[in-house]
Short mmCIF file of C-alpha atoms and ligand atoms in Angstrom, two decimals:
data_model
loop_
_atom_site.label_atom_id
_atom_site.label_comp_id
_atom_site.label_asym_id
_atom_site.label_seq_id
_atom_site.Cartn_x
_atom_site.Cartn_y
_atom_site.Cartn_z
CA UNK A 1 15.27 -2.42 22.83
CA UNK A 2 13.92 0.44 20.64
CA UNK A 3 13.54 -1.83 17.32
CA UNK A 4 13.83 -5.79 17.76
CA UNK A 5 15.55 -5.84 14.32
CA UNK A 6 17.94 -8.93 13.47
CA UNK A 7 18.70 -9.20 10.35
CA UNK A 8 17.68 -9.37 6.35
CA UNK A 9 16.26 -12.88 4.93
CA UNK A 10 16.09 -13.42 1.36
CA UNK A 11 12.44 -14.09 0.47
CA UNK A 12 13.49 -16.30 -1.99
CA UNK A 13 16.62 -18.70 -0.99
CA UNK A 14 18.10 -19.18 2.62
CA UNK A 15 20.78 -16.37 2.43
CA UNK A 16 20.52 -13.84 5.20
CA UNK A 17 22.51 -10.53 5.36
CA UNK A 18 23.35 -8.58 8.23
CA UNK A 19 20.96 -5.35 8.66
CA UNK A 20 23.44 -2.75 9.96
CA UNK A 21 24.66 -1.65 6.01
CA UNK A 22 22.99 -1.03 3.28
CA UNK A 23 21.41 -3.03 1.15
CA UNK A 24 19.12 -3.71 -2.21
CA UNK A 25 18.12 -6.79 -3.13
CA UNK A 26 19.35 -10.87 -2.50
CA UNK A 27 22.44 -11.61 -4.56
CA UNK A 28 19.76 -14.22 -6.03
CA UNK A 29 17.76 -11.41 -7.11
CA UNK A 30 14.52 -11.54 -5.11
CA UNK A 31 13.68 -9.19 -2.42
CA UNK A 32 14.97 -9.17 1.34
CA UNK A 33 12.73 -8.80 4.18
CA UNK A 34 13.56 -7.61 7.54
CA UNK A 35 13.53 -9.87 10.65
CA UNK A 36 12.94 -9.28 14.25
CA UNK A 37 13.65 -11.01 17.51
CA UNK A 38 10.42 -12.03 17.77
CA UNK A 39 11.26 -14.97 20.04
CA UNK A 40 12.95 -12.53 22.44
CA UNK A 41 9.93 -9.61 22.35
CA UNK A 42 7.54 -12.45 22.99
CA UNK A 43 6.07 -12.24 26.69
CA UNK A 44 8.20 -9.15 27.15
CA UNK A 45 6.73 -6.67 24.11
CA UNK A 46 2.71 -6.24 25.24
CA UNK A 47 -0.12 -5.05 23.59
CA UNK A 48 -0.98 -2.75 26.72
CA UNK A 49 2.35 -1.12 26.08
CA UNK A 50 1.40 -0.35 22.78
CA UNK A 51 -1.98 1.42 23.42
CA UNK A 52 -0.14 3.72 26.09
CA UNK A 53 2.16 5.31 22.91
CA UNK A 54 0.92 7.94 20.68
CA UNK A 55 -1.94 7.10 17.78
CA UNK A 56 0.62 6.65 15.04
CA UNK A 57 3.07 4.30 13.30
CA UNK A 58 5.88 4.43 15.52
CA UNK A 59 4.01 3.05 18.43
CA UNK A 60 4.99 -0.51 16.48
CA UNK A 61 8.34 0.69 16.95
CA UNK A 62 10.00 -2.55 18.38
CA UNK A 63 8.43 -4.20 15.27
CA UNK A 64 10.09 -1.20 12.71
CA UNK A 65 13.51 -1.47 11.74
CA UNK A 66 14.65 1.91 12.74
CA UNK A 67 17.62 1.13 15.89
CA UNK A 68 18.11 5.02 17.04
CA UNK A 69 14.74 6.54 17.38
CA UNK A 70 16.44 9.87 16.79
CA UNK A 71 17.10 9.01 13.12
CA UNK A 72 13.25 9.42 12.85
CA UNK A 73 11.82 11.43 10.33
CA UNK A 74 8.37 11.44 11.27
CA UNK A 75 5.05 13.86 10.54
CA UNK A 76 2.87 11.85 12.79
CA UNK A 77 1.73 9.17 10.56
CA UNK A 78 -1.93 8.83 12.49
CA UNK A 79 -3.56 5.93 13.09
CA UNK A 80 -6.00 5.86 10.07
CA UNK A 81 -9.79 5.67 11.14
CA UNK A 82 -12.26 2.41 9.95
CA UNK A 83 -15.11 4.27 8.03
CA UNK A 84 -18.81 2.75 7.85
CA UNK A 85 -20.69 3.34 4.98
CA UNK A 86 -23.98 2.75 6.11
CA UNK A 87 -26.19 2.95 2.65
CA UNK A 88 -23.33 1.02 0.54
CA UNK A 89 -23.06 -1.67 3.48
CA UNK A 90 -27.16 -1.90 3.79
CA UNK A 91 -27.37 -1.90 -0.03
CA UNK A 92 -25.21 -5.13 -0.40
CA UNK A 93 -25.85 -6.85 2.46
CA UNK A 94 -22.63 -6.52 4.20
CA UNK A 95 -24.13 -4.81 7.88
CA UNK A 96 -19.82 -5.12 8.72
CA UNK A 97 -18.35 -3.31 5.89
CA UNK A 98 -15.20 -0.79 7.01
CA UNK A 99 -13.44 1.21 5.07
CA UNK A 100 -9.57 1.60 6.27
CA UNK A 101 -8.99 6.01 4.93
CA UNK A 102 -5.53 6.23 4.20
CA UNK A 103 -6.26 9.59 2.98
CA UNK A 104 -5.17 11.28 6.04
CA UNK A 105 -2.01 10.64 6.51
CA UNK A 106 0.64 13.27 4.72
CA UNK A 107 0.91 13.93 1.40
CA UNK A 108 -2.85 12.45 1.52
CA UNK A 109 -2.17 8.64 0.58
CA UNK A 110 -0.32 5.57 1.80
CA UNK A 111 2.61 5.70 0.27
CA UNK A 112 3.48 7.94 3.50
CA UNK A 113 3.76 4.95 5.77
CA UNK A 114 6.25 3.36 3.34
CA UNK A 115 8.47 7.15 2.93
CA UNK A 116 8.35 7.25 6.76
CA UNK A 117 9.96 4.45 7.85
CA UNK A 118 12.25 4.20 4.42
CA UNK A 119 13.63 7.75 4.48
CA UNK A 120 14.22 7.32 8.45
CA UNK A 121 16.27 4.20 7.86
CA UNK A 122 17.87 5.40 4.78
CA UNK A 123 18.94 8.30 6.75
CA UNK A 124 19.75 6.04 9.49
CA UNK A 125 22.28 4.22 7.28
CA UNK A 126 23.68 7.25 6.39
CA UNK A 127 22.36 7.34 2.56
CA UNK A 128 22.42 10.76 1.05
CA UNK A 129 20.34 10.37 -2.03
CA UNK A 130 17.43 8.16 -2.71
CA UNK A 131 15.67 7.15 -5.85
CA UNK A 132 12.71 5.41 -7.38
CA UNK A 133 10.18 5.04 -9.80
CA UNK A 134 6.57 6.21 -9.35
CA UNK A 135 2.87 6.55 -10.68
CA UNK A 136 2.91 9.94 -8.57
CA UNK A 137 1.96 9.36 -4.88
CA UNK A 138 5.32 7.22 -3.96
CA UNK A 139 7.21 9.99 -5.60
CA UNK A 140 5.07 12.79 -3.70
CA UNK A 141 5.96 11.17 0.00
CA UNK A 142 9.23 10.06 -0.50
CA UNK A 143 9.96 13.61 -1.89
CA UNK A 144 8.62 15.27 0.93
CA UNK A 145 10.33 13.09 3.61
CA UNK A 146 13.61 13.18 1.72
CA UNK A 147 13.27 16.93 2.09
CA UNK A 148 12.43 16.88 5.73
CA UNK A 149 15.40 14.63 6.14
CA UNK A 150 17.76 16.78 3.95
CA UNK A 151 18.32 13.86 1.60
CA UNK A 152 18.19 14.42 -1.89
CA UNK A 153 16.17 12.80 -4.36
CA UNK A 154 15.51 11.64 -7.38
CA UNK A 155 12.10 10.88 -8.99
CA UNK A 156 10.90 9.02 -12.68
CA UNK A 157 7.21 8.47 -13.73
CA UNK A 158 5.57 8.42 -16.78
CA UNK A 159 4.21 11.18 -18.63
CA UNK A 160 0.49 9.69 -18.20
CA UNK A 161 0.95 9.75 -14.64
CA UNK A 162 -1.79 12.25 -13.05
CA UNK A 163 -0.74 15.68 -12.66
CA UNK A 164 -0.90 16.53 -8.97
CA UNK A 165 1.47 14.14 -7.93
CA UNK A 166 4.29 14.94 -10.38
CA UNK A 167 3.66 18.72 -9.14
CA UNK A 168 4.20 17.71 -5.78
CA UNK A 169 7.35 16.10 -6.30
CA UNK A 170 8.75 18.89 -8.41
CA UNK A 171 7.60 21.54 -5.64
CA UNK A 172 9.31 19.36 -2.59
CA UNK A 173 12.59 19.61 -4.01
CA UNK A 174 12.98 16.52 -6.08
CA UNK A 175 14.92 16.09 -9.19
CA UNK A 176 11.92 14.51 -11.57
CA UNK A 177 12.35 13.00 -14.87
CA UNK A 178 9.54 12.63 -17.04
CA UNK A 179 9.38 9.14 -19.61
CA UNK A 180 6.99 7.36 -22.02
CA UNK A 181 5.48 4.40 -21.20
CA UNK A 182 4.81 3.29 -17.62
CA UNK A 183 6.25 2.68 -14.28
CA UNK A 184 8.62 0.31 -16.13
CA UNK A 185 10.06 2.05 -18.32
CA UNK A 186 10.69 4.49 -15.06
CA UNK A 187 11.76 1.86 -13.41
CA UNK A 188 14.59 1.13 -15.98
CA UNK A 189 15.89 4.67 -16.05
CA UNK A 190 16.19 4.57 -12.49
CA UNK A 191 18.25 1.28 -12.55
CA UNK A 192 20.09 2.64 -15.19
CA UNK A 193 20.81 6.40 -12.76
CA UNK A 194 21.57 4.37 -9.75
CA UNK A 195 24.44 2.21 -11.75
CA UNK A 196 26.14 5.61 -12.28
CA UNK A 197 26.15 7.22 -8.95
CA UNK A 198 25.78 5.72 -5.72
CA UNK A 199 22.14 6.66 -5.01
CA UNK A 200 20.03 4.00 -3.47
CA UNK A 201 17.13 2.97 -4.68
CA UNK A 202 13.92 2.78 -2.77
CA UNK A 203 11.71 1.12 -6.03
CA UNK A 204 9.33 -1.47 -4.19
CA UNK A 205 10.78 -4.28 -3.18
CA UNK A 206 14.84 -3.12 -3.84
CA UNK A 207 14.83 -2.04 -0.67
CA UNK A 208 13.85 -3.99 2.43
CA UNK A 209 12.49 -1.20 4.25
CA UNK A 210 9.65 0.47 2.51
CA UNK A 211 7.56 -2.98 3.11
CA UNK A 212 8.06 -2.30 7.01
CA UNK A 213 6.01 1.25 6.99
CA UNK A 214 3.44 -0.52 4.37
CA UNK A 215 3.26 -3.46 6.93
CA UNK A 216 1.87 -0.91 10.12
CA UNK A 217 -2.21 -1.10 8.06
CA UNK A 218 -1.58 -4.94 9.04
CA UNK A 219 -0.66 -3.83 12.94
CA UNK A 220 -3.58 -1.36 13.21
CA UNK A 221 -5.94 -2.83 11.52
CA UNK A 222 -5.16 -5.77 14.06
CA UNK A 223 -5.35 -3.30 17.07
CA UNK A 224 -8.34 -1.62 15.60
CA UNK A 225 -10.03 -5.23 16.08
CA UNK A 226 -9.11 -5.71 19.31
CA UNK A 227 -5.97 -7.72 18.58
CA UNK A 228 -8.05 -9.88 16.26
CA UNK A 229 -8.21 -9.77 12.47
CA UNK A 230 -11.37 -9.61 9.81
CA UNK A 231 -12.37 -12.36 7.22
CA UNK A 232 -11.81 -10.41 4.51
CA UNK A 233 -9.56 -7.73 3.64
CA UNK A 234 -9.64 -5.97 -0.09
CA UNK A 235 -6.68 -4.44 -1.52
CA UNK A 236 -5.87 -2.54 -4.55
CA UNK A 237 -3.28 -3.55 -5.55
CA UNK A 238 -0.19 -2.66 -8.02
CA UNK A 239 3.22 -3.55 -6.90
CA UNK A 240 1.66 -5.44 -3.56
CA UNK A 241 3.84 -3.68 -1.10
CA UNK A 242 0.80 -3.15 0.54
CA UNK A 243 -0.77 -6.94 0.61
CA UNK A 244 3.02 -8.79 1.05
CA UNK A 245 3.04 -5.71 4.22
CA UNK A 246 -0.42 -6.50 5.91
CA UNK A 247 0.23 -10.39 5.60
CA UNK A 248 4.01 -9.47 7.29
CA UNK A 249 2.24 -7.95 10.08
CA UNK A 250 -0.05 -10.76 11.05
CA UNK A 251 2.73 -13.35 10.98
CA UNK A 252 4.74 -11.33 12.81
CA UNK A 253 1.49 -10.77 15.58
CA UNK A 254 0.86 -14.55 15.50
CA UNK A 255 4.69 -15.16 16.13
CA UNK A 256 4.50 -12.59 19.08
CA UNK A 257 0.91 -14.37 20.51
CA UNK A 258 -1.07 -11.05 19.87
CA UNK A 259 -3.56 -12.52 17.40
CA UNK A 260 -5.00 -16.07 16.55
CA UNK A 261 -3.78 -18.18 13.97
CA UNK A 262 -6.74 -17.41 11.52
CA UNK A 263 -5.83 -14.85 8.71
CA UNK A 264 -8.01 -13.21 6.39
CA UNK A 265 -8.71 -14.14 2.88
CA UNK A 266 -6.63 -11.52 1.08
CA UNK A 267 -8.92 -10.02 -1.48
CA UNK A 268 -6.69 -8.49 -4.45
CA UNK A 269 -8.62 -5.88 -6.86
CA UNK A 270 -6.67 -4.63 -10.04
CA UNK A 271 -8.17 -2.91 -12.94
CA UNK A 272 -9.59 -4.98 -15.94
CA UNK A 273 -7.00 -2.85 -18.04
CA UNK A 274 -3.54 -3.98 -15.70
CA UNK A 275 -4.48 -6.92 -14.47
CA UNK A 276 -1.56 -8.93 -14.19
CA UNK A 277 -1.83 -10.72 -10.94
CA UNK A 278 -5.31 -11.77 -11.82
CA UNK A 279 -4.67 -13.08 -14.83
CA UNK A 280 -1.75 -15.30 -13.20
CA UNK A 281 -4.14 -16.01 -10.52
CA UNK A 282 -6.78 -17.05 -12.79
CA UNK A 283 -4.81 -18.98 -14.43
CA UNK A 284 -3.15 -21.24 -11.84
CA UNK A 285 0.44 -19.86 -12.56
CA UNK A 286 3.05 -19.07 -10.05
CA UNK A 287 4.21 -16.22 -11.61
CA UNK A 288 2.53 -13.20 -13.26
CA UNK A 289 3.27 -12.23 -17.14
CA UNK A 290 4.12 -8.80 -17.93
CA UNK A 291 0.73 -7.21 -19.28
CA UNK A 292 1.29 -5.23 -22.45
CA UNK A 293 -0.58 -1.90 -22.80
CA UNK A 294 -1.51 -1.41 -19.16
CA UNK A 295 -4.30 1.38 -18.78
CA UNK A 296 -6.13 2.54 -16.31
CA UNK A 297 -7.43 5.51 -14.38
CA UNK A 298 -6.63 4.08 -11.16
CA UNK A 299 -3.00 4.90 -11.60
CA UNK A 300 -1.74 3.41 -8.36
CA UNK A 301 -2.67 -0.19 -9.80
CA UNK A 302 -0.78 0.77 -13.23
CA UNK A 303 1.70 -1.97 -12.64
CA UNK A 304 2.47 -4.48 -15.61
CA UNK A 305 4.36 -6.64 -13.47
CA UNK A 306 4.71 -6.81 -9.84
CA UNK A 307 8.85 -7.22 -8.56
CA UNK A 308 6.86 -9.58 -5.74
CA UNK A 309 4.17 -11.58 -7.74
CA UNK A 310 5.12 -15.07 -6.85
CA UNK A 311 4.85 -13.68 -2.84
CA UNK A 312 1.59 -12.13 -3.94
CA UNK A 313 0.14 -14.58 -5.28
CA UNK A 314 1.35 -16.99 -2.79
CA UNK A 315 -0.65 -14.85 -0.11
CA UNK A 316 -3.61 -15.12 -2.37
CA UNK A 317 -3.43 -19.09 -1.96
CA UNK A 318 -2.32 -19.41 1.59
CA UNK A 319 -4.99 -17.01 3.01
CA UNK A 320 -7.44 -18.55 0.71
CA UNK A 321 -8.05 -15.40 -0.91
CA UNK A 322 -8.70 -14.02 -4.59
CA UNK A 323 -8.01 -11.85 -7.54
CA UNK A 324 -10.57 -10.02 -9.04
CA UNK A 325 -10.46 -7.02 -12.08
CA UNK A 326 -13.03 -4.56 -11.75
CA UNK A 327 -13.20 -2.08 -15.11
CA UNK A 328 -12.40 1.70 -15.16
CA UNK A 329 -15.84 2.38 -15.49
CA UNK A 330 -17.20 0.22 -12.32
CA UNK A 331 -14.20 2.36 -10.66
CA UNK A 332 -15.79 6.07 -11.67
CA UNK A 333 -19.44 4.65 -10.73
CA UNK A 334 -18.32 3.18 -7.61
CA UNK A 335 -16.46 6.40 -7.00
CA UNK A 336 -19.07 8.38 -7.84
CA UNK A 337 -22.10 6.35 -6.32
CA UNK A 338 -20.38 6.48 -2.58
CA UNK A 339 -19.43 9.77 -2.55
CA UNK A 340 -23.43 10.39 -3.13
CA UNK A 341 -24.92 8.45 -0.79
CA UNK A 342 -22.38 7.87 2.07
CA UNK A 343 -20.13 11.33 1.63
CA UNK A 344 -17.31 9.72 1.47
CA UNK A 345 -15.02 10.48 -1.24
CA UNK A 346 -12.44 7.61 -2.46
CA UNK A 347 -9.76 7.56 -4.67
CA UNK A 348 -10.00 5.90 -8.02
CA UNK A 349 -7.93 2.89 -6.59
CA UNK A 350 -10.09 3.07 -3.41
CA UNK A 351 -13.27 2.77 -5.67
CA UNK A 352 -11.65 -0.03 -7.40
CA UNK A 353 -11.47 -1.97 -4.02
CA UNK A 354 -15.23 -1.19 -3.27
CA UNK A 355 -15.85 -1.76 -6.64
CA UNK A 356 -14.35 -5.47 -5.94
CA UNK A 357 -16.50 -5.75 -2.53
CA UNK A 358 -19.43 -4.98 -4.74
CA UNK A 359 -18.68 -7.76 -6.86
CA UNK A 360 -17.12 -10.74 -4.81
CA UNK A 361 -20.55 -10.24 -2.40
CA UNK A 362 -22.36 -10.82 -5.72
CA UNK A 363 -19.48 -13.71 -6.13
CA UNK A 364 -20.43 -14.88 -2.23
CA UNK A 365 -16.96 -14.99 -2.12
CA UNK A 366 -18.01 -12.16 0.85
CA UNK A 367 -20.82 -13.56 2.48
CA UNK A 368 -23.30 -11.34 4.49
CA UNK A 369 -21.56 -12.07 7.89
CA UNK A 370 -18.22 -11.46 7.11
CA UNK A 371 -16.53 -8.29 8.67
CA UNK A 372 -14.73 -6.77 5.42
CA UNK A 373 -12.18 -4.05 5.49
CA UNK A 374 -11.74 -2.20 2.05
CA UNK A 375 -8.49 -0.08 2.20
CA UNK A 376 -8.87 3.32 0.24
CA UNK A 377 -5.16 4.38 -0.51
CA UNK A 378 -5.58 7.95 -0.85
CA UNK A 379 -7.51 10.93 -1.45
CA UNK A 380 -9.96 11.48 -3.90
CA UNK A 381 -8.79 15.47 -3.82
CA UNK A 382 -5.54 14.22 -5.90
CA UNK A 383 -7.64 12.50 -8.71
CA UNK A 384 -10.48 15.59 -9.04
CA UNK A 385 -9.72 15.94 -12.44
CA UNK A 386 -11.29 13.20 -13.27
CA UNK A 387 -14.70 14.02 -11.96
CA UNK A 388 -16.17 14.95 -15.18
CA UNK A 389 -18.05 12.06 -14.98
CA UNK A 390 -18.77 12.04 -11.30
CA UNK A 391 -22.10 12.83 -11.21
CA UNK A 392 -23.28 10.55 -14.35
CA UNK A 393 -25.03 8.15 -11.70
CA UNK A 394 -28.70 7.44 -11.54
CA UNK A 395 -30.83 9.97 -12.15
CA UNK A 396 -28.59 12.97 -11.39
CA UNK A 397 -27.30 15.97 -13.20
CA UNK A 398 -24.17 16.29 -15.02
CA UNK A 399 -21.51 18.67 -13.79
CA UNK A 400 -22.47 21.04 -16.78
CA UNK A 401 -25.71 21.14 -15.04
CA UNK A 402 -24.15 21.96 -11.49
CA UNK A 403 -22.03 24.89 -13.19
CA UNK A 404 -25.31 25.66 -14.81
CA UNK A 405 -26.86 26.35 -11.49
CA UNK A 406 -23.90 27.88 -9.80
CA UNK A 407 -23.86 31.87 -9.35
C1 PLP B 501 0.67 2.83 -4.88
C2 PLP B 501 -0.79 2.87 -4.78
C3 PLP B 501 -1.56 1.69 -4.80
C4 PLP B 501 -0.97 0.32 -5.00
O1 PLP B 501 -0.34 -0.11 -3.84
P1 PLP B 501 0.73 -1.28 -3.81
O2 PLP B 501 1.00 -1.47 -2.38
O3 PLP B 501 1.91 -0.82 -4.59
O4 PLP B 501 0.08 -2.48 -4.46
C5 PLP B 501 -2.93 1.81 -4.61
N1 PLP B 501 -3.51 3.02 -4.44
C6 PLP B 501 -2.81 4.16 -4.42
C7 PLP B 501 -3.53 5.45 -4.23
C8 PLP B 501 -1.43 4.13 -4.58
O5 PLP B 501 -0.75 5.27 -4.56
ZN1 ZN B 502 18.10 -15.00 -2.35
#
């Protein structure tokens, strides 16, 4: 059995659809997620099996919902390394502080996991054109898979969105339509495009298959323990493909026998200026409210309201986690302050996760023994117009004064 795929489950109500066309959403409205035979790959599917494959994501393959492993479109998606950070972790206190660098993988961020295993379905399903909504780095994998595939696609993101990104689409091919506002407003032009012609959209969460490539961080960060899991794990999160994925993955682990029935506590970071999850969190509600004016520079987070908020949030509870805002400005210091004394250069929404360590330590929310993992989403090299600021740490020199010195 290549995949162990069964069927789709509403996340919502009890409805289940059959996996083998194509589908968005639950006729209820709320997202579908894909299930597995997990009762049949128990005892037969083993972990030695696994570390025998090739160091990327479709050594989970049993656990992906691709059927014909032909249908694959693939760049090897590598297994992304844990990162110390020796002076950060010795500064706070935190001797087992990782940092998960999603920055290798192709098109240099995350998102890649999620256009892997979308595009290869959606191509498995026989789709021809995809479409979605983006603050950049969705648009700039699924773009470049869709053109390895040969499927067409069709990109929207707002005109704030950082430039690289909407480059990138534009040079892989994609059709890219520029709008004011945010991801929202993108998000209701592509609604609108994908009423008129039979493109299917791959927006998180209207699509059951994206989650499934975010979900293989929650299988490797599992394997990279040892098939065990850490106490904490820090996210930055927008739409929360990426927490609703990693918390997936470790049910679906527990259900196999591969890892104990402890989870982490799922540590949520957004930016003080789009923080809708924390607010709701905060708050005690069930539901997040749409946050007016969203602004930050960690675009990635720019999310006013998250399609899966009640499942986020829900996480948040179960694990015993948190929600936590960190401002733009903790985000360019902590960006700025770890590049300079641990050489490792994060992403704005990276920063904004250690930016959250920093602060739930300070919290003891993370206390000194607890093995943390901090994902960084993506490469700092997309964001490096933003380093005007980089060096304003401490006691160093401004950039003016680098050029200053240059020859
Ligand atoms: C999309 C994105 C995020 C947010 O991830 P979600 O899974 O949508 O919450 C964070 N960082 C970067 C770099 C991103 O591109
Ligand atoms: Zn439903």
């Amino acid at each position: 059995m290549f995949s162990g795929l069964s069927h789709l489950a509403c996340s919502k109500c009890a409805k289940t659809y059959e996996a083998r066309t194509r589908r968005q959403m639950c006729d209820c409205g709320a997202p579908l997620f894909a299930r597995y035979h997990l009762d049949e790959l128990r005892g037969k599917f083993k972990k030695t099996t696994i570390s025998q494959r090739p160091q990327n994501l479709w050594r989970y393959h049993e656990l992906l919902p691709v059927t014909n492993e032909r249908a694959i479109i693939s760049m090897s998606e590598v297994m992304t390394p844990l990162i110390a950070l020796p002076k950060t972790a010795q500064a706070l206190d935190l001797p087992n502080l990782w940092v998960k660098d999603e920055s290798v993988l192709p098109t240099g961020t995350f998102k890649a996991r999620g256009a892997s295993v979308g595009i290869s379905r959606a191509h498995e399903l026989g789709i021809t054109e995809i479409a979605l909504p983006t603050n950049g780095n969705a648009g700039a994998a699924w773009a470049a898979y869709a053109a390895r595939s040969g499927l067409k696609s069709v990109i929207a993101l707002p005109k704030t969105a950082p430039r690289i990104p909407y480059l990138e689409c534009c040079y892989a091919g994609a059709k890219v339509e520029v709008v004011e506002g945010t991801i929202a407003q993108a998000g209701i032009l592509i609604a609108e495009y994908v009423k008129r012609t039979n493109a299917y959209e791959v927006s998180t969460f209207k699509e059951p298959y994206r989650l499934e490539g975010k979900k293989t961080i929650g299988f490797e960060i599992a394997e990279q323990f040892n098939w065990s899991v850490p106490d904490v794990i820090v996210y930055p999160t927008g739409g929360g493909a990426g927490v609703v994925g990693i918390y997936k993955a470790f049910i679906e682990l527990q259900a196999l026998g591969f890892i104990e029935q402890r989870l982490p506590r799922m540590a949520i970071i957004q930016a003080t200026g789009c923080a809708p999850l924390v607010r709701a969190f905060e708050q005690g509600q069930r539901e997040s409210r749409y946050f007016e004016d969203a602004q930050t520079i960690a675009y990635g987070m720019r999310v006013p309201k998250a399609l899966a908020d009640e499942i986020i949030l829900e996480i948040i509870r179960e694990t015993r986690g948190i929600a936590c805002a960190v401002t733009d400005e903790e985000i360019r210091d902590e960006r700025a302050r770890i590049l300079q004394v641990d050489g490792f250069h994060a992403c704005p929404e990276g920063a904004a996760a250690l930016a959250g360590v920093r602060k739930l330590r300070e919290l003891n929310f993370i206390k000194d023994s607890d093995r943390v993992v901090s994902i960084n989403t993506g490469s700092g090299l997309k964001y490096m117009e933003q380093v005007e600021w980089a060096q304003r740490i401490g006691e160093k020199e401004s950039l003016t004064d680098c050029q200053a010195v240059r020859p």
